[in-house]
Short mmCIF file of C-alpha atoms and ligand atoms in Angstrom, two decimals:
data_model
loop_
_atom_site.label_atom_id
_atom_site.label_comp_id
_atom_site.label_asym_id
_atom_site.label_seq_id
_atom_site.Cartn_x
_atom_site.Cartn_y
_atom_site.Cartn_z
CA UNK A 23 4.92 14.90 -19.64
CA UNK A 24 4.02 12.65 -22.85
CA UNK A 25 5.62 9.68 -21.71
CA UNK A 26 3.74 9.45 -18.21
CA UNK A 27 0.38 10.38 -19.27
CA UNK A 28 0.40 8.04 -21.96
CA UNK A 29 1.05 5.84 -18.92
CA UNK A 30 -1.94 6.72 -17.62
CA UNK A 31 -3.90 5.97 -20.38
CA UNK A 32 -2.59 2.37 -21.39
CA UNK A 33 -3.17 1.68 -17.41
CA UNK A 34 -6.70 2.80 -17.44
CA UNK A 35 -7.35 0.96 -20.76
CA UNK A 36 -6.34 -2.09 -18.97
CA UNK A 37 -8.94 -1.39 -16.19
CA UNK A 38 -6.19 -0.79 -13.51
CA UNK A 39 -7.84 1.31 -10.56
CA UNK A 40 -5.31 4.29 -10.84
CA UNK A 41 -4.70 6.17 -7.24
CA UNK A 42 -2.68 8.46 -8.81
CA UNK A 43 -2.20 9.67 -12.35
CA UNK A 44 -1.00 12.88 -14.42
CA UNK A 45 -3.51 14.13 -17.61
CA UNK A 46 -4.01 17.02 -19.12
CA UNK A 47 -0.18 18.68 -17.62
CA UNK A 48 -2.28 17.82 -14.04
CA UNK A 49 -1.72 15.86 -10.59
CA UNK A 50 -4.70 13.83 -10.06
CA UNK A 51 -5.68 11.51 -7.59
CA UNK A 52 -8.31 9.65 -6.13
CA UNK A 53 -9.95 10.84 -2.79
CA UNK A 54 -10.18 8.11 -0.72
CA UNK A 55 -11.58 9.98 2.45
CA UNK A 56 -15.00 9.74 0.14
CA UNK A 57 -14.88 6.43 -0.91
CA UNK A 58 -17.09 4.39 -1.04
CA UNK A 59 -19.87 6.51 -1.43
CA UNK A 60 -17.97 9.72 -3.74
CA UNK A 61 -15.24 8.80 -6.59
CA UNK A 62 -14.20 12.22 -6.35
CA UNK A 63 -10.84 13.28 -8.36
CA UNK A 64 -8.61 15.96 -6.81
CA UNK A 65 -6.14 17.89 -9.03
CA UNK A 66 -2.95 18.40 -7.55
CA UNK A 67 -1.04 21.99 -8.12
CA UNK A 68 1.94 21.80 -5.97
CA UNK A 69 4.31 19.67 -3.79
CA UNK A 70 2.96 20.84 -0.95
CA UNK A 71 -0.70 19.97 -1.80
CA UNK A 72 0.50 16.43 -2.64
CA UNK A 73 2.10 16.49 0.87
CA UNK A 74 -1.40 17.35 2.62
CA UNK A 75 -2.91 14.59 0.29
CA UNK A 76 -0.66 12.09 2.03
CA UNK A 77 -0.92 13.33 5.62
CA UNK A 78 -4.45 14.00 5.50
CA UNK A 79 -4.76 9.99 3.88
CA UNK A 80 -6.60 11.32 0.98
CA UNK A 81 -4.41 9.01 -0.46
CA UNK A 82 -2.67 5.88 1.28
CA UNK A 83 -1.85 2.74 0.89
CA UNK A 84 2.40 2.19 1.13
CA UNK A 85 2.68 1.25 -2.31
CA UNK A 86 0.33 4.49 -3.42
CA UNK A 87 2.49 6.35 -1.47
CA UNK A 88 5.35 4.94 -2.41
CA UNK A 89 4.53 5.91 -6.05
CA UNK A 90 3.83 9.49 -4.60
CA UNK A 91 7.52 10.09 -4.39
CA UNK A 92 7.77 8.83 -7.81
CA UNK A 93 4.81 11.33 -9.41
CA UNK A 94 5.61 14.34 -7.04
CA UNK A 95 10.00 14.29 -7.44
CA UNK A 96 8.73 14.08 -11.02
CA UNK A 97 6.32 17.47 -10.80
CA UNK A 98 8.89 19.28 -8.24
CA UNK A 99 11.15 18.64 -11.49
CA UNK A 100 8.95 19.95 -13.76
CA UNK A 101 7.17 22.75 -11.80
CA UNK A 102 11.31 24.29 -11.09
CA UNK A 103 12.59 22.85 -14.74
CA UNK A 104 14.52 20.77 -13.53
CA UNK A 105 16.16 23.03 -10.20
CA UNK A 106 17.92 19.78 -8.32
CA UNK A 107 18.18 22.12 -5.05
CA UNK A 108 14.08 22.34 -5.34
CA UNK A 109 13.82 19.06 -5.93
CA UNK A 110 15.81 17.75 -3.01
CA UNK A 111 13.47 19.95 -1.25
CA UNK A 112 9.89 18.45 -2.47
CA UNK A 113 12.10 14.89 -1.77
CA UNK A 114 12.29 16.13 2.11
CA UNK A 115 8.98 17.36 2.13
CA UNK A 116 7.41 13.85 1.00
CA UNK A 117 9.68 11.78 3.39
CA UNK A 118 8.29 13.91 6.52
CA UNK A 119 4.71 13.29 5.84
CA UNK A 120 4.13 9.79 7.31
CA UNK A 121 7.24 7.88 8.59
CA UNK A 122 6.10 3.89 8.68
CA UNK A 123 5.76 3.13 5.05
CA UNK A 124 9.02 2.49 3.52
CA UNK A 125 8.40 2.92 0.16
CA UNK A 126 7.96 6.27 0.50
CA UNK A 127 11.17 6.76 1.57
CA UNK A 128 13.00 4.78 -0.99
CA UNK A 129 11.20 5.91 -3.65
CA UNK A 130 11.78 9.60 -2.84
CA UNK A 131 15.51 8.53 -2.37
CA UNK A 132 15.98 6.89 -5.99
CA UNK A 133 14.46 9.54 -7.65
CA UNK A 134 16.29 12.18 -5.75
CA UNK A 135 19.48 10.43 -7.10
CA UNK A 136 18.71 9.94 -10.61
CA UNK A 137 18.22 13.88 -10.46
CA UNK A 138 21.71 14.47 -8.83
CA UNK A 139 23.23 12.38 -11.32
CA UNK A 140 21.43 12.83 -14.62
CA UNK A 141 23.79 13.57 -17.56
CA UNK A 142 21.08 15.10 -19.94
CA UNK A 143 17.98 16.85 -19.25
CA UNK A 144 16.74 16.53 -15.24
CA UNK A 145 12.93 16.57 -16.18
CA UNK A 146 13.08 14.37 -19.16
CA UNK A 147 15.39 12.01 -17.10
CA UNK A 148 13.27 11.50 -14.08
CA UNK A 149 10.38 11.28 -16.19
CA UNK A 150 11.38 8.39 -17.63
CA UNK A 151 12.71 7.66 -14.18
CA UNK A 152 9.04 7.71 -12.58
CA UNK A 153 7.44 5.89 -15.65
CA UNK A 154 10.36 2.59 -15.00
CA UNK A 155 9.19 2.85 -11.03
CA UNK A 156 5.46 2.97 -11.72
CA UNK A 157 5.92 -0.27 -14.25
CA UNK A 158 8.12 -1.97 -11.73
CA UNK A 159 5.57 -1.90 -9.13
CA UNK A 160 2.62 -3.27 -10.99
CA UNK A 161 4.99 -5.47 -12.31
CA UNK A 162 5.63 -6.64 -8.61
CA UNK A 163 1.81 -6.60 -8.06
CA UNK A 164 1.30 -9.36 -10.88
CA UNK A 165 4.00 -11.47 -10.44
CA UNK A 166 3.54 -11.35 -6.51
CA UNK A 167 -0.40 -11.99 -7.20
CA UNK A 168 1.36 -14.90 -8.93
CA UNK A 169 3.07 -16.82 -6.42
CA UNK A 170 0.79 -15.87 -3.47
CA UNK A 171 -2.17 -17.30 -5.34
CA UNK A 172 -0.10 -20.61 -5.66
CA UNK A 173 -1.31 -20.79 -1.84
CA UNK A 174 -5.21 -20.39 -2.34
CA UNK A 175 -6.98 -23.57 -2.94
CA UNK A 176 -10.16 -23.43 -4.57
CA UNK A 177 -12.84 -23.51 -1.59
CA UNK A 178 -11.07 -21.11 0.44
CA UNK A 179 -12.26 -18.08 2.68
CA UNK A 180 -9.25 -15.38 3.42
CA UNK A 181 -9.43 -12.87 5.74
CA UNK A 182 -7.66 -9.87 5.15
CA UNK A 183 -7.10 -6.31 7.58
CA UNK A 184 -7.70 -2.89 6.57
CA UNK A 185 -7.09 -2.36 2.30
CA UNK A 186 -3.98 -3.66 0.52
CA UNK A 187 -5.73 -3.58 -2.84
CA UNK A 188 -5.22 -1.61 -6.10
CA UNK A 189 -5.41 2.25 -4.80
CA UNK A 190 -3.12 0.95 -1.86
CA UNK A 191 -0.82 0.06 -4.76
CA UNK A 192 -0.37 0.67 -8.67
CA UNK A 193 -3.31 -0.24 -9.71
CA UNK A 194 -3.64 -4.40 -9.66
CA UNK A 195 -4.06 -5.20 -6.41
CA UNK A 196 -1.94 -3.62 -4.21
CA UNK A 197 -0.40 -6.49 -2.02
CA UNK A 198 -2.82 -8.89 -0.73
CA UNK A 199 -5.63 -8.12 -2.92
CA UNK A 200 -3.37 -9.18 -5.67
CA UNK A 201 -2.69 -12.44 -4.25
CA UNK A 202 -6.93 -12.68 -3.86
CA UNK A 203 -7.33 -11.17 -7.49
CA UNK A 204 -4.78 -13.39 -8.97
CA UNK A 205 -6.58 -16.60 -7.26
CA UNK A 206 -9.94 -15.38 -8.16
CA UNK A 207 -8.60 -14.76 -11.93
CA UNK A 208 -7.26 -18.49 -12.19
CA UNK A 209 -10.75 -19.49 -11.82
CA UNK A 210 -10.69 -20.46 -7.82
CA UNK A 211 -14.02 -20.30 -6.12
CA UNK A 212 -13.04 -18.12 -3.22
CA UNK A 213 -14.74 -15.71 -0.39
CA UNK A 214 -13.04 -12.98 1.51
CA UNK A 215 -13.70 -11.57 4.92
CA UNK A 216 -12.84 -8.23 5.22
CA UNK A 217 -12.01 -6.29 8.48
CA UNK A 218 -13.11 -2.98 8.52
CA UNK A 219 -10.38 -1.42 10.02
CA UNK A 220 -10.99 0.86 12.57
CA UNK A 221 -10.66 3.86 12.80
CA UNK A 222 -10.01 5.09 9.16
CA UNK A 223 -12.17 2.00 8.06
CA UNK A 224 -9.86 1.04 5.00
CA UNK A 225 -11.52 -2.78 4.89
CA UNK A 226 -15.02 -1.28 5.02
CA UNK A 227 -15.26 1.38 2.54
CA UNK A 228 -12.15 0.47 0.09
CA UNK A 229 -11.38 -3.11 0.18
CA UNK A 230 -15.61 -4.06 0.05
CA UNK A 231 -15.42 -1.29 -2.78
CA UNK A 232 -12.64 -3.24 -4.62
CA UNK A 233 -14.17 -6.38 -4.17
CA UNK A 234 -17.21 -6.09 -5.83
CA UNK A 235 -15.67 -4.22 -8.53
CA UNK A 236 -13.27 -7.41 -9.15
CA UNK A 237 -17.02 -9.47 -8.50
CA UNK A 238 -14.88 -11.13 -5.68
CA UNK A 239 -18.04 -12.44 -2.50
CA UNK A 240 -16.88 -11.51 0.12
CA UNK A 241 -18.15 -10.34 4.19
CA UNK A 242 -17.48 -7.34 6.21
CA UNK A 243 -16.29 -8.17 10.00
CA UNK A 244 -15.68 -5.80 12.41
CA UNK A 245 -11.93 -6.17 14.05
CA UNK A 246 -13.23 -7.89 16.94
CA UNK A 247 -15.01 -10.51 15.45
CA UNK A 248 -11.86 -11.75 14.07
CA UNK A 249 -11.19 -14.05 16.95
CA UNK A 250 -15.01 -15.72 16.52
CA UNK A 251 -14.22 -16.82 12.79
CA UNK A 252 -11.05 -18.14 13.16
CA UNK A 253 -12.23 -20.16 16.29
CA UNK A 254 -15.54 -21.48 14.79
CA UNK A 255 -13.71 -23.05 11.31
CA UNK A 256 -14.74 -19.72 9.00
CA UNK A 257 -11.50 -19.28 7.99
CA UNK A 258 -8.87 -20.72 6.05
CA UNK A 259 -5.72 -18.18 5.42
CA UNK A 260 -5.39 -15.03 6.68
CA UNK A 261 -3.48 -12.47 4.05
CA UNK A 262 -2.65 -9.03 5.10
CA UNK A 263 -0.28 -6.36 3.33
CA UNK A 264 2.45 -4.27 4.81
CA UNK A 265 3.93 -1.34 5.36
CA UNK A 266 7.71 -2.21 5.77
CA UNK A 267 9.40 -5.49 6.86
CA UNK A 268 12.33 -5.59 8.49
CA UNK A 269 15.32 -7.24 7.58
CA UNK A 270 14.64 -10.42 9.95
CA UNK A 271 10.83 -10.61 8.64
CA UNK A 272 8.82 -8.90 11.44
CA UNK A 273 5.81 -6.97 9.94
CA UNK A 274 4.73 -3.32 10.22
CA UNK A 275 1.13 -3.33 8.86
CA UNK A 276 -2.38 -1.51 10.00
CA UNK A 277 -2.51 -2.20 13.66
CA UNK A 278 -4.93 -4.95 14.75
CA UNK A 279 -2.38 -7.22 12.41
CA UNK A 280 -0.88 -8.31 15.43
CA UNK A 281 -3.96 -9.09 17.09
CA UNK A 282 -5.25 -11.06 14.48
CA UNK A 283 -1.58 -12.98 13.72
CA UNK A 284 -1.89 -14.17 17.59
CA UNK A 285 -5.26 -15.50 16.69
CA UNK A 286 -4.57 -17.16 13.69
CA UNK A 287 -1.56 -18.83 15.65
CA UNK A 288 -3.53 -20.20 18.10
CA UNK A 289 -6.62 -21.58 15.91
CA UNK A 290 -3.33 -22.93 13.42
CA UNK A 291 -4.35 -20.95 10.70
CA UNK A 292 -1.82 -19.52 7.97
CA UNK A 293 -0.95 -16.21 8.38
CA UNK A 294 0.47 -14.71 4.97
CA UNK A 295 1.70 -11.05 4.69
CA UNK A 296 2.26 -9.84 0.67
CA UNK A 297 4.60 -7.18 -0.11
CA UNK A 298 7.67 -6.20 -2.40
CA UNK A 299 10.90 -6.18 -2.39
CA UNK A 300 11.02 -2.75 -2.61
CA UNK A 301 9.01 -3.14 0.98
CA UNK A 302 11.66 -5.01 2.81
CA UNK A 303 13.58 -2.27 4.85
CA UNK A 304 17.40 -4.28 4.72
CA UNK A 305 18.36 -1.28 6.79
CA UNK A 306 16.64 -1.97 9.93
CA UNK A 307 17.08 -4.68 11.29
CA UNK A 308 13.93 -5.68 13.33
CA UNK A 309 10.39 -4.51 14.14
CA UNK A 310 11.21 -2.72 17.18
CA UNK A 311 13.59 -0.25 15.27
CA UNK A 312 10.32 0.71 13.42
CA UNK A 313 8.85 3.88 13.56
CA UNK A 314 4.96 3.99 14.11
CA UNK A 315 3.10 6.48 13.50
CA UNK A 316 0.78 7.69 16.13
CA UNK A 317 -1.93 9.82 14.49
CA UNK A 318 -4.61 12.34 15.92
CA UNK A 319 -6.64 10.95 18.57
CA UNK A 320 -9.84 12.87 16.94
CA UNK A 321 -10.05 10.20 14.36
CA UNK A 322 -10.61 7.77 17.30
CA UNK A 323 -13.43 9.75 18.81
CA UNK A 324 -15.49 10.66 15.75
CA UNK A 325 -16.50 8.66 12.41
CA UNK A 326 -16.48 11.25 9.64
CA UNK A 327 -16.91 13.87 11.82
CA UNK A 328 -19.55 12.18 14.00
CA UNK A 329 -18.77 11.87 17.60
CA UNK A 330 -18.64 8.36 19.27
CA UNK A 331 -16.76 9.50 22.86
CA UNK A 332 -18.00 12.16 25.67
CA UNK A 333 -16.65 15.68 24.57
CA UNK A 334 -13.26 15.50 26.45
CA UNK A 335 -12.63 11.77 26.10
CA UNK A 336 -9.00 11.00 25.33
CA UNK A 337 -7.75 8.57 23.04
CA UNK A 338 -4.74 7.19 21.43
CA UNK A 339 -4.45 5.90 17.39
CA UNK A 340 -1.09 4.20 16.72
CA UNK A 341 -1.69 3.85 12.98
CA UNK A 342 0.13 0.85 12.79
CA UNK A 343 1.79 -2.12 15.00
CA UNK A 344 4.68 -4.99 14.55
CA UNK A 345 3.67 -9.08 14.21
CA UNK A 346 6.59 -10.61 14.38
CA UNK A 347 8.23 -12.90 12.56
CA UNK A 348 7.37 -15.81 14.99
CA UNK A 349 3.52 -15.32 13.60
CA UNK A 350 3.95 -15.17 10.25
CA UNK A 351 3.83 -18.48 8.15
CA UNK A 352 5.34 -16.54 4.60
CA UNK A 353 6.11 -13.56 3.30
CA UNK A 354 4.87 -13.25 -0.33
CA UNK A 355 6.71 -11.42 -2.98
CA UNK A 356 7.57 -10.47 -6.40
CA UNK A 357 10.29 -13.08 -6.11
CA UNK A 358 8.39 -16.27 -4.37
CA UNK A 359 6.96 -17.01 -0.96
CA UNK A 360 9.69 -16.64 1.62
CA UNK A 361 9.65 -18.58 4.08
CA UNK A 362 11.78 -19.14 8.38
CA UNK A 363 14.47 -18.46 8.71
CA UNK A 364 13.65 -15.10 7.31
CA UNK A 365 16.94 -13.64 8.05
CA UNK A 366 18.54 -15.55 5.95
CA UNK A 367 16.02 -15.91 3.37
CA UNK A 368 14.87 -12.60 2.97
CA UNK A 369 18.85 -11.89 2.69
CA UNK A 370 19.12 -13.36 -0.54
CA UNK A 371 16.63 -10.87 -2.38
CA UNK A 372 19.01 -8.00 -1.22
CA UNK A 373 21.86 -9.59 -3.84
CA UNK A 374 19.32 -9.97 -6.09
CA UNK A 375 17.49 -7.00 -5.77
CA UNK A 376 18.47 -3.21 -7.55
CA UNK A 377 15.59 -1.31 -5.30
C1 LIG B 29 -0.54 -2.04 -0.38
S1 LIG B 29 -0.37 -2.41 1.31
C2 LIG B 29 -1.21 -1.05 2.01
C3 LIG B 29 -0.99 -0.94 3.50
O1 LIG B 29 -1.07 0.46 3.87
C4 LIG B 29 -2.15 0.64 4.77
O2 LIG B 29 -1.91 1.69 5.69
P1 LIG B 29 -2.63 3.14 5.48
O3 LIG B 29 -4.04 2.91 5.03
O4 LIG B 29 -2.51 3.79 6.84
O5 LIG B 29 -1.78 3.86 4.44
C5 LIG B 29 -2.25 -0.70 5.46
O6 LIG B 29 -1.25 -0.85 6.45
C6 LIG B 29 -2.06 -1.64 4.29
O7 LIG B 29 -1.71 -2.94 4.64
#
C-alpha cells in the first residue's frame, strides 16, 4: 500500500484536487453530493461500498470513475490477498454500476488482466499496476490541457456543460477544465460560462467550485440560457468533456451537449469536446451503439430532496445524450486536436495507443 499512498501525498503536495485517494491502509474519497457547500471525506471499507459511491454519484466524473476501477481492483486485491476469482468479481461489480462512461470499463478490464497474468505477487503487481494508470491519466490531463489550450486566444469566453474538471478526472483538470486551466496558466485573460447542469447540477456546485479555486472569472447560466449567449456574441468556444467517443467521433457527454452543439452550429461557434485516448471506445463504432444511462426520475422532481413537481408527476432523466460528429469542430486529446474525418483520424491513435 506504500507505493500508492505515497501517490497520494506527492499529488496533494502538488495541489491536485484528489477525488479519490488511499491513506492511512483506507479508501477515501470526496463526496460530491455535498459539494459545494460540505468537503466531506468518506472512507471506503469494501468493494461494494465503492460500488454505491459510484451509483449513488458520490463520486463521478468518467475519468474519476475510470480511476475507480483502478483504486477498487487494487483493494479487492488486497482485501482477498490477492484471490484472482474475488477480484474478477469486484471487476464485475464496478462495470455494472453505470454503463456510459468507458473508462470504467477499460480500466476495470486492464487491471483485471494484469491480475490473471501476474508472474509474482497479485497485490504488489496491481499495485504498481494502479499507481502507472493513475500517472497516465494526469499525464493525459496535462498534455491534453496542452494542446487544447493552443485553441484559446487571450480575450476569450468558453462555455462549458455540467463538470469535466479535476474531481471528474485525476486531479488537473479533468478534460475540459484542463484545456481552461492550461490557458488560464499560460497567462490568457479568459472567462468561463458555466452551465449548471440540470438535474445533478455538476456546472453549478463543482465546476463554479473549481473555478474559483483555480481564481478562473467565470458566470453561472442555467441550460436554457445557452441559446441567448451564443446568439447575442457572449461566446467564443464552447468546450465540453465526455464520457466515451465512438470510433467515428460522435460524443456521449452530460445530456444538454447536444442541445448546446446544435446551437453553437448555428451561431458558427467552435464546438470542442476534450477527452483521452483511453476515452475513445474503438469498439463501437458510432453514437447510436451507445448505451445511456437513464437514471431515477426522482432526481428530476426534487433538488436535494426538495420537491419541484406535483406529488405524482412523472419524469424521465437520460443522464447523458450523443452530438454527433457533424457538430463537433475537434476532439482534443493527449495526442493533439483531432480533427474530420474522424474515422480516419481518430484511427490512427488506436496504432499508437497501448490503452
Ligand atoms: C472528465 S469528463 C466528466 C464527464 O462526466 C460527467 O458525467 P457524470 O457527472 O454523470 O459522471 C459529464 O458527462 C462530464 O463531461
Amino acid at each position: 500500500m506504500r507505493l500508492i499512498e505515497e501517490l497520494a501525498n506527492r499529488h496533494r503536495e502538488s495541489e491536485l484536487a484528489l477525488p479519490i485517494w488511499f491513506e492511512n491502509r483506507t479508501l477515501r474519497l470526496l463526496d460530491q453530493l455535498k459539494l459545494p457547500f460540505e468537503e466531506d471525506i468518506q472512507s471506503i471499507a469494501s468493494i461494494e461500498e465503492l460500488g454505491e459511491a459510484i451509483r449513488s454519484m458520490m463520486i463521478r466524473g468518467s475519468g474519476a470513475i475510470g480511476l475507480c476501477g483502478a483504486y477498487g481492483v487494487y483493494l479487492a486485491a488486497y482485501q482477498s490477498k490477492g484471490d484472482v476469482e474475488k477480484i474478477r468479481q469486484a471487476g464485475d461489480l464496478l462495470k455494472s454500476t453505470r454503463p456510459t462512461a468507458v473508462n470504467l470499463m477499460k480500466t476495470v478490464d486492464e487491471m483485471v488482466a494484469t491480475a490473471v497474468s501476474a508472474q509474482g505477487d497479485v497485490v504488489e503487481t496491481l499495485e504498481q499496476k494502479a499507481v502507472e494508470i493513475i500517472e497516465r491519466q494526469l499525464e493525459f490531463e496535462y498534455q491534453l490541457g496542452k494542446y487544447g489550450a493552443e485553441l484559446i486566444e487571450d480575450g476569450d469566453t468558453i462555455m462549458t456543460h455540467c463538470h469535466s474538471g479535476a474531481l471528474g478526472g485525476a486531479g488537473y483538470g479533468g478534460r475540459a477544465l484542463s484545456v481552461i486551466r492550461a490557458a488560464h496558466e499560460q497567462g490568457k485573460n479568459i472567462h468561463v460560462f458555466t452551465c449548471e447542469t440540470r438535474p445533478y447540477l455538476q456546472g453549478a456546485r463543482i465546476t463554479a467550485y473549481e473555478l474559483k479555486k483555480f481564481g478562473i472569472p467565470h458566470t453561472l447560466i442555467t441550460d436554457n440560457m445557452s441559446g441567448f449567449c451564443m446568439n447575442t456574441g457572449k461566446i467564443d468556444k464552447i468546450v465540453v468533456g465526455s464520457d466515451r467517443v465512438s470510433a467515428n467521433g460522435d460524443l456521449a457527454n452530460k445530456v444538454g451537449t447536444y442541445m448546446h452543439a446544435l446551437a453553437a452550429k448555428e451561431n458558427g461557434i467552435p464546438f470542442y469536446t476534450a477527452t483521452s485516448s483511453h476515452t475513445i471506445d474503438f469498439d463501437t463504432p458510432s453514437g447510436d451503439a451507445i448505451e445511456v444511462e437513464m437514471r431515477n426520475a426522482d432526481e428530476v422532481t426534487q433538488i436535494k430532496g426538495v420537491r419541484i413537481a406535483p406529488e405524482g408527476t412523472s419524469a424521465l432523466y437520460p443522464s447523458f445524450d450523443i452530438t454527433p460528429n457533424k457538430l463537433i469542430s475537434g476532439i482534443i486529446t493527449e495526442k493533439g486536436v483531432i480533427t474530420a474525418p474522424f474515422e480516419q483520424n481518430l484511427g490512427r491513435l488506436n496504432e499508437k495507443v497501448n490503452v
